[in-house]
Amino acid sequence: MTATHLLGIRHHGPGSARAVAARLAELEPDVVLIEGPPEADVLVELTEDPAMAPPVALLAYATDDVSRAAFWPFAVFSPEWQALTYAREAGIPVRFCDLPAANTFAAGPDELAGPPVDPLALLASAGGYDDPERWWDDVVESRRDSENPFDVIADAMTAVREDEEPPQGSEARREAYMRSVLRRTRKDGFENIAVVCGAWHVPALADPLPPASHDQAVLKGLPKRKVACTWVPWTHGRLATASGYGAGVRSPGWYHHLFTTAEDVTARWLTGVAGVLREEDLPVSTAHVIEAVRLAEALATLRGRSSAGLAEVTEATRSVLCGGDEVQVELVTRRLVVGERLGEVPDRVPQPPLAADLTATAKRLRLKKDPVVKELDLDLRTPGGLDRSKLLHRLRILGIEWGSREASARRNKGTFRETWALAWEPSFEVDLVAAAVYGTTVPSAATAAVRGTVEGTPPLDEVTTAVENCLLADLPEALPEALAALDARAAADADVARLMSALPALARATRYGNVRGTDTGALRAVADRMLDRICAGLPPAAHGIDDDAAARLAALVDGVHDATSLLDDAAKERWLAALARLAERPSLPPLLAGRLTRILHDSGLLDALDIELRLGRALTPGITPSAGAAYVEGFFDGGALLLVHDEGLLRVIDAWLAGIPPEVFTEVLPLLRRTFGAFSGPEKRAIGHRAAGLTGPARLAPVADELDEDRAERVLPVLATLLGVGA
C-alpha cells in the first residue's frame, strides 16, 4: 500500500525546518520529493561533500541567453535543506519535482510567479494578526517542540483554496508537473513517499489525484530551452525580503540562531548583540545584557508568548543596549538580524570555464569572496599588489564590480597605490556566465570586451575609457586597436569639449603605463595630437557662450590643465601659451577670464602686479557688479590664500566691495556668497583679520566723531553674510 506524506512548508524558517527533520525521522520514507528544478537531481550528491556549507543556492540558466536565470536558495534552516540532509544520512534517493527550468525559461518570466493570493495574509487576518510574518513566526517558526504541524497546515491551505478559482497558467503547469512526478515515483515502486513543498501546493497534491490525462493535457506542447545548473555560494543578506527575493524572510540571521541554538536562546542572542556593539567601541556591559534579557522575557510573558521572539529581543536591544539610538539598532539589524554569512561550495562543483578561472586566480592571489565590504590597499610596486589590481580592473571591464575604487586613506597622489572596497555578491555568478561569451579566462574575456567596445564608431569618451582600461587591466593585445580607434575618433571629432573631457583619462593612462611597465609611447603621441587640437579649438569654443556654458568650459580647462602636468614639459608649455593667448581676448565670459588669470598666476606667468591690474580692470565701476562677481568667482576657485598673503589684491577686492551700489548689492550677494562661502573657516578668519588692519585711501575709514552707529549696525549682518561668519 503506497503512502504519500505531504509536508507543507514555508521555504525558509527554523520551525518548518525542525518539523520537517522530526517528521522525516518518524516516517522513514523510501524517497523524498522536494520542490525545485529537476535539472538539479544530478547535483544532489554534491551535498555530501564536507566542503558544502549553506547558505548556498541552485543556479539554473539558459545556455543561449544568460539573462534567463533563476536561483533556488537553501540555508541551514531551510526545510528543503533539512530534507536533503536527512536523505543523505538515511541513504535514500531525492528527486526535485517542480516544473523544469527548461520549460520555465522557454515559456516566459511569469513561470516564476507565486500563488495568486497571499495565503499567509489570509490566515493571519483570520487569526487576528495584521502582520503575516509575525503570525507565521508565532505559530510555526518560533516553536521549539517537535509536534507535527503539517496536518493543520494542510487543512488551513485547503480552506484557503476552496474559495479561490482553480489555478491557471504557470501555477497550473507547476502543479500538474508535481503530480506527474508523484505518479512516476509511485510507478517506480516506492511505497513510502515524503513530499516537501510549499504549503500552498499541498491541496493540489493530495489524493485523490486528478486523472493523469488531465495533467498531460496541461503540460502538452510546452516549449523547452537548453539549461545548465550548478551550486553557488549564497548569503543571508540575499535571503532577506529586503533584497528583493520573493520567498525571502525578514530575519535570516535570527532564524539561523533559532535553529542552531538549543539552550538560552535569548541570552546568547543578546550577548551577540553586545559583541557587535562593542566592536564599534560602544559602551555595553554585562549588566546591560542581563537587564536586556530580563526585559525581553518580561515582554514575552506580558504578550502571552512561551519565549521571547524577534520583536521582544529587538525592543530590549533598542531600550537597554542601544539607549534608543536607531542608528545602533540598524547596525544590529544589518549584522545580526539579517546577517552577513556567506556559504561555500566544493571545488568540484561544475563551473563555466570563466568562473573556474576566476576562482583559481582569486585563490592564488588570496582574494576571498566575502559579502562584507572590506578595504584593500594595494601597492602596485609589488607583484602581488599589481596582479590583484589587474584582476579587479579586468572584472570591471566585464561588468563585475567585485571591487570599487576608493580614495586612499594615505592621501597618496601618486599612481603607485590603489585602494579598493571589496564586496562579493552572489549575482556575480550570473554575470560571470554572461561574460563567458567573451572568453574562457578573465584576461582573454576582458581583451575581447575592449575590442568589442572600440569596434565601429563609438563615442570618443567610450574609446578613451577603453584605452585607460587596457593599461589599468594590462591588456596589451587590445591596446593597439584601442589606440587606433582613439586616434581616428579624436581626429574626426570637432567638438572641443569632448576632446577636453577625453584628455585627462589619457594623461592618467600614461602614468599608469609607467607604473605598470607598459610602453606608452603611442599613447603619448595620441595625447599630444589631441592637445594640439584642443589648443587650436579653444578660442572658438569660448566665443559667445553664456554663463552656464562658461562654467562648464572652466571645469574642462581645469581638467586639461591638471592632465598636462602628467604629460611632458613641452605639452604643458603649449597649453599655457594657448591659455595666455585666450586670456587676452576681451570678449571672454568673466568667470572663464577669472579662472584663466588664476591658472596663469599659479603657473608663474603673471606676477602680483599683473594680477592687481587685471583684477582692477575687471572690478572697475564701468563693469557691472554681476560680471565682477563672476570674475572673482572664477579667480578664487583655486583657493583664498592669495587674499591672505597679498595685501594689494585684498585692497582691490575690498575697494570693489565697498563701491558696489546699494541697489544692486542684494543682486550680487548670492554670487559673492557662493565664492566666499567656499573658503575654509581658517581662510575666512585670516582674511577678516587682514581686512581689519587695512589703511589707506582704498579703504573707507570714517572719522570717529562722524560715525553713525545706527547705519553701522545695519551693515554688520550684510558683512557677516558676505564673509560667511557669525554676526
XYZ file of C-alpha atoms in Angstrom:
727
model
C 0.000 0.000 0.000
C 1.557 3.295 -1.129
C 1.641 6.097 1.454
C 2.317 9.695 0.475
C 3.097 12.249 3.177
C 2.757 15.924 2.207
C 4.914 18.248 4.292
C 3.748 21.767 3.506
C 6.327 24.350 4.472
C 7.424 27.896 4.062
C 10.659 27.889 2.107
C 12.857 29.300 4.888
C 12.144 29.012 8.593
C 13.585 27.259 11.664
C 10.241 25.925 12.884
C 9.426 24.426 9.497
C 12.939 23.001 9.156
C 12.828 21.462 12.639
C 9.389 19.980 11.984
C 10.469 18.514 8.633
C 13.553 16.880 10.152
C 11.490 15.393 13.007
C 8.677 14.198 10.725
C 11.044 12.537 8.252
C 12.814 10.729 11.075
C 9.415 9.498 12.239
C 8.151 8.446 8.766
C 11.392 6.849 7.499
C 10.352 7.308 3.826
C 11.794 5.384 0.874
C 12.221 8.549 -1.229
C 11.943 12.299 -0.744
C 10.480 14.658 -3.341
C 11.446 18.329 -2.973
C 10.049 21.369 -4.736
C 12.835 22.509 -7.063
C 14.125 22.174 -10.650
C 14.572 18.515 -11.705
C 17.727 19.511 -13.624
C 19.381 19.611 -10.184
C 18.848 15.902 -9.497
C 22.401 15.168 -10.679
C 23.781 17.745 -8.234
C 22.274 16.230 -5.079
C 25.295 14.033 -4.432
C 27.463 17.157 -4.090
C 25.682 17.974 -0.828
C 27.551 15.029 0.688
C 30.842 16.907 0.294
C 32.036 18.290 3.671
C 33.071 21.484 1.869
C 29.423 22.282 1.100
C 28.229 24.774 3.708
C 24.922 26.654 3.464
C 23.694 29.190 2.628
C 24.037 28.008 -0.962
C 21.788 28.162 -3.994
C 20.994 26.173 -7.079
C 21.643 28.325 -10.135
C 19.929 27.433 -13.399
C 20.313 29.462 -16.584
C 19.515 29.170 -20.257
C 22.744 28.439 -22.090
C 21.749 30.607 -25.074
C 20.530 33.576 -23.001
C 22.043 34.035 -19.566
C 19.540 36.768 -18.736
C 17.087 33.892 -18.243
C 18.384 32.618 -14.914
C 16.964 31.758 -11.504
C 18.237 30.836 -8.042
C 16.815 28.348 -5.526
C 18.491 29.298 -2.209
C 18.976 26.998 0.786
C 20.009 27.948 4.313
C 20.681 25.545 7.159
C 17.208 26.484 8.467
C 15.529 25.810 5.108
C 13.175 22.779 5.300
C 14.392 21.625 1.882
C 17.996 21.577 3.105
C 16.996 19.527 6.115
C 15.184 17.116 3.770
C 18.360 16.805 1.669
C 20.389 16.235 4.835
C 18.018 13.534 6.079
C 18.004 11.733 2.715
C 21.798 11.813 2.532
C 22.218 10.415 6.040
C 19.472 7.812 5.528
C 20.869 6.761 2.144
C 17.577 7.233 0.265
C 17.065 8.929 -3.121
C 15.988 12.547 -3.590
C 14.119 13.963 -6.583
C 13.221 17.550 -7.359
C 9.632 17.801 -8.542
C 8.910 21.364 -9.705
C 8.384 22.338 -13.356
C 11.743 22.033 -15.171
C 13.719 25.236 -15.662
C 13.975 24.213 -19.335
C 10.237 24.850 -19.663
C 10.162 27.853 -17.362
C 12.853 29.791 -19.243
C 11.301 28.976 -22.605
C 7.780 29.995 -21.643
C 8.477 33.360 -20.038
C 9.312 35.047 -16.741
C 5.767 34.602 -15.420
C 6.632 30.943 -14.793
C 8.385 32.034 -11.612
C 5.250 33.727 -10.267
C 3.849 32.638 -6.900
C 0.296 31.877 -5.765
C -2.465 34.218 -6.986
C -3.160 35.211 -3.349
C -1.037 35.508 -0.225
C -2.254 32.568 1.891
C -0.287 33.726 4.934
C -2.029 37.101 4.859
C -5.447 35.432 4.770
C -4.655 33.075 7.626
C -3.018 35.826 9.681
C -6.082 38.010 9.246
C -8.328 35.148 10.367
C -6.111 34.740 13.448
C -6.380 38.423 14.353
C -2.921 39.456 13.096
C -2.251 42.418 10.821
C 1.264 41.157 10.007
C 1.518 37.793 8.158
C 5.216 37.485 9.035
C 4.501 37.848 12.752
C 1.640 35.340 12.601
C 3.720 32.683 10.846
C 6.634 33.323 13.172
C 4.405 32.880 16.223
C 2.570 29.735 15.155
C 5.346 27.915 13.276
C 8.876 29.323 13.187
C 9.338 30.174 16.868
C 8.039 26.789 18.004
C 10.702 24.618 19.573
C 8.638 21.449 20.030
C 8.602 18.571 17.557
C 4.822 18.408 17.223
C 3.624 17.624 13.717
C 2.119 20.841 12.246
C 1.618 19.517 8.708
C -1.950 18.229 9.068
C -3.049 21.597 10.413
C -1.190 23.415 7.610
C -2.851 21.172 5.012
C -6.303 21.844 6.454
C -5.658 25.595 6.524
C -4.437 25.716 2.925
C -7.343 23.565 1.769
C -9.747 26.026 3.377
C -7.990 28.982 1.742
C -8.050 27.367 -1.720
C -11.717 26.377 -1.534
C -12.765 29.952 -2.229
C -10.202 30.505 -4.987
C -10.523 29.872 -8.704
C -8.642 26.788 -9.998
C -5.037 27.714 -10.777
C -4.275 28.896 -14.282
C -1.182 29.451 -16.366
C 2.152 28.841 -14.712
C 0.695 27.664 -11.384
C -1.461 25.078 -13.142
C 1.540 23.781 -15.090
C 3.734 23.607 -11.999
C 1.207 21.602 -10.010
C 0.448 19.340 -12.974
C 4.153 18.531 -13.240
C 4.440 17.880 -9.483
C 1.581 15.377 -9.717
C 3.202 13.712 -12.724
C 6.449 13.259 -10.744
C 4.454 11.814 -7.839
C 2.729 9.307 -10.132
C 6.042 8.334 -11.728
C 7.631 7.840 -8.289
C 4.803 5.532 -7.286
C 5.153 3.619 -10.540
C 8.872 3.161 -9.815
C 7.894 1.045 -6.799
C 8.390 3.482 -3.925
C 5.733 2.896 -1.293
C 6.573 5.386 1.445
C 6.949 8.811 -0.187
C 7.585 12.161 1.514
C 6.919 15.355 -0.420
C 8.413 18.626 0.861
C 6.770 21.536 -0.924
C 5.325 24.987 -0.400
C 2.261 24.818 1.823
C 0.132 26.367 -0.942
C 0.627 23.301 -3.161
C -0.378 20.674 -0.581
C -4.106 20.530 -1.523
C -3.156 20.099 -5.216
C -1.018 17.020 -4.421
C -3.417 15.334 -2.025
C -5.211 12.117 -3.003
C -7.277 11.514 -4.936
C -5.201 12.988 -7.751
C -6.957 14.085 -10.929
C -6.614 11.763 -13.942
C -3.163 11.640 -15.478
C -4.686 12.631 -18.817
C -5.736 15.962 -17.296
C -2.170 16.845 -16.321
C -0.783 15.558 -19.617
C -3.109 17.938 -21.457
C -1.901 20.864 -19.303
C 1.752 20.011 -19.982
C 1.408 19.120 -23.646
C 3.496 21.103 -26.080
C 5.458 23.123 -23.514
C 8.484 24.774 -25.153
C 11.949 23.845 -23.941
C 15.289 25.528 -23.725
C 18.736 24.114 -23.064
C 19.602 24.747 -19.422
C 22.712 24.431 -17.244
C 22.558 24.034 -13.475
C 25.098 24.301 -10.659
C 25.579 25.168 -6.981
C 26.793 28.657 -5.983
C 27.530 30.291 -2.610
C 24.724 32.416 -1.182
C 24.388 34.893 1.665
C 21.913 35.556 4.437
C 21.559 39.083 3.120
C 20.288 37.708 -0.214
C 17.765 35.551 1.657
C 16.199 38.656 3.168
C 12.966 40.075 1.819
C 14.655 43.481 1.578
C 16.976 42.124 -1.127
C 14.008 41.646 -3.456
C 13.922 37.858 -3.080
C 10.251 36.883 -3.443
C 10.381 33.982 -0.970
C 12.657 35.854 1.413
C 12.310 36.344 5.151
C 12.913 39.446 7.208
C 15.422 37.972 9.617
C 17.710 35.224 8.226
C 20.299 35.765 10.964
C 17.674 35.429 13.714
C 16.232 32.301 12.102
C 19.711 30.778 11.882
C 20.181 31.494 15.583
C 16.816 29.900 16.469
C 17.649 26.770 14.505
C 21.220 26.274 15.689
C 20.866 27.282 19.361
C 19.448 24.655 21.683
C 19.524 26.475 25.032
C 19.495 30.040 26.391
C 18.325 31.380 23.046
C 17.559 34.905 24.272
C 20.676 35.271 26.418
C 23.000 34.023 23.677
C 21.389 36.323 21.110
C 21.679 39.445 23.240
C 25.261 38.522 24.105
C 25.941 38.503 20.359
C 24.290 41.916 20.067
C 26.589 43.227 22.781
C 29.572 41.854 20.860
C 28.540 43.734 17.704
C 28.186 46.985 19.621
C 31.495 46.512 21.435
C 33.241 46.031 18.093
C 32.176 49.604 17.348
C 33.645 50.782 20.707
C 30.194 51.370 22.180
C 29.870 51.016 25.991
C 27.878 47.814 26.612
C 28.466 45.940 29.868
C 27.466 42.531 31.166
C 24.867 44.271 33.333
C 23.323 45.725 30.173
C 22.988 42.230 28.705
C 21.404 40.828 31.883
C 18.879 43.671 32.003
C 18.086 43.264 28.286
C 17.409 39.538 28.762
C 15.069 40.302 31.663
C 13.185 42.901 29.597
C 12.812 40.595 26.573
C 11.488 37.743 28.702
C 9.120 40.065 30.597
C 7.713 41.368 27.315
C 7.174 37.816 26.089
C 5.280 36.957 29.299
C 3.077 40.051 29.013
C 2.257 39.141 25.427
C 1.435 35.546 26.234
C 4.385 34.029 24.368
C 6.248 30.971 25.584
C 9.593 32.588 24.745
C 10.943 35.890 23.525
C 10.705 36.390 19.786
C 12.455 38.787 17.455
C 10.117 41.649 18.374
C 10.916 41.271 22.077
C 14.692 40.980 21.721
C 14.719 43.921 19.300
C 12.805 46.125 21.747
C 15.167 45.078 24.526
C 18.119 45.862 22.268
C 16.741 49.283 21.418
C 15.870 50.237 25.005
C 18.738 48.784 27.030
C 21.719 48.119 24.773
C 21.303 50.990 22.287
C 19.714 53.609 24.532
C 17.072 54.353 21.916
C 19.629 55.105 19.185
C 18.095 53.913 15.897
C 21.455 54.020 14.109
C 22.808 51.421 16.524
C 19.647 49.343 16.104
C 20.133 49.449 12.337
C 23.718 48.241 12.801
C 22.470 45.250 14.824
C 19.793 44.527 12.217
C 22.340 44.539 9.402
C 24.984 42.496 11.220
C 22.840 40.020 13.165
C 19.126 40.084 12.348
C 19.807 39.828 8.624
C 23.394 38.660 8.912
C 26.392 38.534 6.616
C 27.058 34.788 6.460
C 28.411 33.509 3.111
C 28.135 29.853 2.166
C 30.718 27.639 0.461
C 30.598 25.074 -2.329
C 33.180 22.373 -3.131
C 35.798 22.967 -5.797
C 34.388 20.046 -7.794
C 31.061 21.792 -8.342
C 30.684 22.275 -12.111
C 31.537 25.824 -13.177
C 31.722 27.602 -16.519
C 35.383 27.983 -17.616
C 35.435 31.721 -16.924
C 34.086 31.282 -13.385
C 36.584 28.475 -12.762
C 39.453 30.687 -13.951
C 38.353 33.482 -11.624
C 38.092 31.061 -8.696
C 41.608 29.761 -9.323
C 43.059 33.252 -9.815
C 41.373 34.651 -6.702
C 42.668 31.705 -4.676
C 46.210 32.269 -5.973
C 46.018 35.984 -5.140
C 44.401 35.322 -1.732
C 41.264 37.300 -2.541
C 38.367 35.860 -0.568
C 34.807 36.171 -1.812
C 33.274 37.953 1.151
C 29.894 39.758 1.199
C 31.109 42.175 3.885
C 32.640 45.345 2.445
C 36.377 45.347 3.173
C 39.047 47.843 2.211
C 42.005 46.569 0.191
C 45.053 48.820 -0.132
C 47.364 47.793 -2.981
C 50.977 48.794 -3.579
C 51.488 48.464 -7.327
C 55.243 48.222 -6.906
C 54.822 44.716 -5.511
C 53.948 41.758 -7.780
C 51.024 40.711 -5.571
C 49.533 44.197 -5.442
C 49.892 44.667 -9.190
C 48.318 41.296 -10.013
C 45.350 41.952 -7.731
C 44.827 45.344 -9.322
C 44.866 43.838 -12.813
C 42.284 41.230 -11.844
C 39.893 43.758 -10.319
C 40.196 46.089 -13.316
C 39.604 43.198 -15.736
C 36.474 42.201 -13.860
C 35.163 45.777 -14.015
C 35.599 45.709 -17.793
C 33.370 42.613 -17.779
C 30.753 44.396 -15.689
C 31.567 42.503 -12.474
C 32.014 45.141 -9.773
C 33.651 42.949 -7.149
C 35.746 45.971 -6.212
C 35.099 49.702 -6.417
C 37.855 52.315 -6.356
C 38.087 54.395 -3.202
C 40.132 57.407 -2.166
C 43.238 56.225 -0.344
C 43.308 56.946 3.374
C 47.003 57.701 2.963
C 46.183 60.588 0.609
C 48.898 59.450 -1.770
C 48.639 61.422 -5.006
C 50.963 59.155 -6.913
C 49.962 56.187 -9.023
C 51.777 53.525 -7.015
C 48.835 52.916 -4.698
C 45.217 51.900 -5.197
C 42.505 51.499 -2.593
C 39.515 49.254 -3.278
C 36.327 48.411 -1.420
C 35.628 44.693 -1.995
C 32.232 43.011 -1.563
C 31.168 39.818 -3.340
C 27.542 39.465 -4.493
C 26.082 36.041 -5.405
C 24.565 37.607 -8.530
C 28.113 37.941 -9.884
C 27.900 34.210 -10.646
C 25.307 35.009 -13.318
C 27.408 37.917 -14.570
C 30.331 35.513 -14.984
C 28.181 33.200 -17.073
C 27.084 36.150 -19.219
C 30.678 37.340 -19.642
C 31.734 33.869 -20.801
C 30.725 34.870 -24.351
C 33.939 36.902 -24.468
C 36.339 34.140 -23.445
C 37.202 31.313 -21.106
C 39.707 33.205 -18.930
C 39.457 36.593 -17.284
C 42.293 38.184 -19.359
C 41.009 36.860 -22.694
C 37.425 37.831 -21.911
C 38.426 41.368 -20.868
C 40.526 41.714 -24.044
C 37.596 40.670 -26.228
C 35.262 43.035 -24.350
C 37.573 46.006 -25.006
C 37.838 45.092 -28.662
C 34.076 44.977 -28.872
C 33.859 48.427 -27.295
C 36.127 50.130 -29.860
C 34.623 48.482 -32.935
C 32.638 50.705 -35.282
C 32.258 54.376 -34.345
C 31.692 54.543 -30.585
C 31.670 57.912 -28.767
C 35.061 59.401 -28.009
C 34.683 59.095 -24.231
C 33.977 55.347 -24.533
C 37.112 54.848 -26.620
C 39.169 56.882 -24.165
C 37.853 54.806 -21.283
C 38.702 51.640 -23.209
C 42.297 52.811 -23.677
C 42.570 53.639 -19.981
C 41.131 50.237 -19.094
C 43.668 48.494 -21.332
C 46.507 49.965 -19.314
C 44.889 49.542 -15.920
C 43.996 45.924 -16.639
C 47.213 45.155 -18.578
C 45.613 44.063 -21.862
C 48.449 44.601 -24.370
C 46.701 42.649 -27.133
C 43.756 45.060 -27.192
C 45.767 48.276 -26.728
C 46.870 48.825 -30.380
C 43.286 48.538 -31.648
C 42.022 50.844 -28.903
C 44.712 53.444 -29.664
C 43.980 53.323 -33.389
C 40.284 53.817 -32.697
C 41.059 56.682 -30.328
C 43.274 58.464 -32.859
C 40.640 58.097 -35.561
C 37.783 59.305 -33.352
C 39.787 62.245 -31.968
C 40.767 63.356 -35.475
C 37.168 63.208 -36.671
C 35.627 64.867 -33.619
C 35.337 68.638 -33.961
C 33.753 69.096 -30.537
C 36.464 70.645 -28.357
C 34.502 69.908 -25.183
C 34.555 66.168 -25.918
C 38.283 66.315 -26.651
C 38.882 68.142 -23.374
C 36.790 65.573 -21.497
C 38.802 62.730 -23.014
C 42.329 64.054 -22.470
C 42.572 63.647 -18.648
C 41.938 59.908 -18.897
C 44.732 59.603 -21.489
C 47.118 61.585 -19.314
C 46.341 59.347 -16.345
C 46.850 56.332 -18.555
C 50.399 57.404 -19.399
C 51.181 57.443 -15.698
C 49.513 54.044 -15.206
C 51.668 52.707 -18.012
C 54.825 53.941 -16.340
C 53.884 52.247 -13.073
C 52.813 49.011 -14.741
C 55.811 48.763 -17.054
C 53.810 49.343 -20.246
C 55.198 51.195 -23.278
C 53.074 54.339 -23.570
C 54.905 55.959 -26.497
C 51.980 55.538 -28.875
C 49.570 56.758 -26.209
C 51.623 59.917 -25.632
C 51.632 60.609 -29.361
C 47.827 60.399 -29.463
C 47.563 62.633 -26.384
C 49.889 65.222 -27.966
C 47.830 65.366 -31.144
C 44.649 65.688 -29.121
C 46.168 68.534 -27.070
C 47.119 70.375 -30.261
C 43.517 70.165 -31.487
C 42.288 71.408 -28.107
C 44.652 74.403 -28.140
C 43.550 75.328 -31.662
C 39.836 74.881 -30.977
C 39.640 76.511 -27.565
C 39.228 80.177 -28.701
C 36.229 79.457 -30.952
C 34.703 77.276 -28.239
C 34.928 80.160 -25.735
C 33.357 82.751 -28.045
C 29.800 83.930 -27.460
C 28.863 81.436 -24.731
C 26.522 82.084 -21.815
C 27.338 81.849 -18.117
C 26.387 78.179 -17.760
C 28.492 77.164 -20.753
C 31.362 79.261 -19.367
C 31.198 77.358 -16.061
C 31.304 74.025 -17.892
C 34.224 75.160 -20.055
C 36.109 76.405 -16.980
C 35.760 72.974 -15.391
C 37.079 71.359 -18.583
C 40.013 73.794 -18.626
C 40.870 72.721 -15.067
C 40.796 69.078 -16.114
C 43.091 69.626 -19.110
C 45.428 71.784 -17.026
C 45.818 69.015 -14.452
C 46.281 66.498 -17.267
C 49.153 68.403 -18.883
C 51.106 68.127 -15.635
C 51.030 64.349 -16.163
C 52.453 64.707 -19.683
C 55.831 66.258 -20.533
C 57.037 69.848 -20.097
C 56.597 70.647 -23.777
C 52.903 69.768 -23.626
C 52.430 71.965 -20.583
C 54.190 74.904 -22.246
C 51.961 74.621 -25.344
C 48.872 74.523 -23.164
C 49.871 77.548 -21.057
C 50.710 79.520 -24.188
C 47.231 78.769 -25.542
C 45.654 79.900 -22.260
C 47.718 83.107 -22.271
C 46.514 83.966 -25.775
C 42.933 83.167 -24.842
C 43.093 85.267 -21.649
C 43.932 88.386 -23.734
C 40.616 88.203 -25.618
C 38.300 90.991 -24.399
C 35.079 89.081 -25.145
C 35.674 86.223 -22.702
C 32.905 85.461 -20.170
C 34.069 86.947 -16.848
C 34.021 83.641 -14.945
C 36.260 81.969 -17.537
C 38.528 85.046 -17.693
C 38.953 84.956 -13.932
C 39.766 81.259 -13.986
C 42.395 81.681 -16.727
C 44.008 84.548 -14.848
C 44.334 82.412 -11.725
C 45.822 79.453 -13.652
C 48.389 81.730 -15.335
C 49.305 83.275 -11.973
C 49.692 79.874 -10.276
C 51.868 78.747 -13.207
C 54.233 81.713 -12.710
C 53.293 83.565 -15.902
C 51.626 86.504 -14.135
C 53.139 88.287 -11.143
C 51.337 90.075 -8.327
C 51.298 93.413 -10.195
C 49.751 91.790 -13.276
C 47.047 90.247 -11.114
C 46.253 93.557 -9.428
C 45.948 95.261 -12.794
C 43.700 92.572 -14.254
C 41.510 92.401 -11.182
C 41.360 96.172 -11.114
C 40.160 96.281 -14.739
C 37.577 93.547 -14.088
C 36.258 95.303 -10.977
C 36.134 98.916 -12.166
C 32.893 100.892 -11.808
C 32.322 100.541 -15.554
C 31.909 96.771 -15.177
C 28.579 95.534 -13.878
C 28.794 94.144 -10.351
C 27.433 90.755 -11.520
C 30.230 90.461 -14.103
C 32.770 91.436 -11.462
C 31.391 88.839 -9.078
C 31.675 86.175 -11.775
C 35.312 87.167 -12.407
C 36.036 86.928 -8.685
C 34.349 83.526 -8.514
C 36.477 82.190 -11.358
C 39.673 83.635 -9.940
C 39.255 82.442 -6.357
C 38.022 78.974 -7.284
C 41.623 77.878 -6.721
C 41.625 78.953 -3.068
C 41.696 82.125 -0.967
C 45.276 82.174 0.362
C 46.182 84.908 -2.122
C 43.943 87.297 -0.225
C 45.722 86.369 2.994
C 49.240 86.903 1.682
C 48.813 89.656 -0.919
C 47.662 92.951 0.579
C 47.400 94.555 -2.855
C 44.814 92.018 -4.015
C 42.941 92.365 -0.752
C 42.800 96.151 -1.227
C 41.403 95.766 -4.739
C 38.682 93.377 -3.582
C 37.934 95.481 -0.522
C 37.556 98.687 -2.521
C 35.364 96.948 -5.110
C 33.054 95.548 -2.445
C 32.779 98.930 -0.775
C 31.929 100.543 -4.086
C 29.044 98.266 -5.110
C 25.898 100.439 -5.254
C 23.364 99.541 -2.551
C 20.561 98.999 -5.056
C 22.446 96.150 -6.802
C 24.265 94.705 -3.791
C 21.442 92.294 -2.963
C 21.517 91.011 -6.559
C 25.246 90.349 -6.406
C 25.189 88.892 -2.906
C 24.321 85.271 -3.926
C 27.275 85.222 -6.314
C 29.589 86.621 -3.664
C 28.255 84.210 -1.060
C 28.931 81.305 -3.399
C 32.535 82.459 -3.801
C 33.412 83.483 -0.241
C 31.290 80.744 1.314
C 33.519 78.142 -0.332
C 36.550 79.374 1.621
C 37.572 77.340 4.633
C 36.966 78.629 8.145
C 40.623 79.454 8.825
C 40.851 81.270 5.477
C 37.804 83.389 6.316
C 39.196 84.299 9.722
C 42.611 85.193 8.282
C 41.046 87.381 5.587
C 38.930 89.137 8.188
C 41.961 89.908 10.348
C 43.923 91.230 7.358
C 40.983 93.328 6.144
C 40.522 94.827 9.610
C 44.097 96.100 9.519
C 43.936 97.756 6.103
C 44.659 101.510 5.988
C 44.912 103.992 3.173
C 42.684 105.629 0.598
C 41.344 102.392 -0.819
C 39.530 101.713 2.445
C 36.629 103.714 3.815
C 37.771 104.893 7.286
C 35.263 107.331 8.783
C 36.366 109.725 11.480
C 35.201 108.705 14.929
C 33.050 111.794 15.527
C 31.290 111.271 12.163
C 30.331 107.620 12.860
C 26.603 106.863 12.564
C 26.003 103.986 14.966
C 22.578 103.069 13.551
C 23.796 102.882 9.972
C 26.848 100.893 11.031
C 24.682 98.346 12.827
C 22.684 97.771 9.631
C 25.846 96.941 7.700
C 27.093 94.265 10.050
C 24.607 91.478 9.060
C 25.423 92.018 5.382
C 29.143 91.790 6.021
C 28.659 88.720 8.185
C 26.679 87.063 5.377
C 29.282 88.088 2.818
C 32.190 86.724 4.813
C 30.307 83.615 5.968
C 30.925 84.258 9.660
C 28.654 84.777 12.651
C 27.147 88.236 13.082
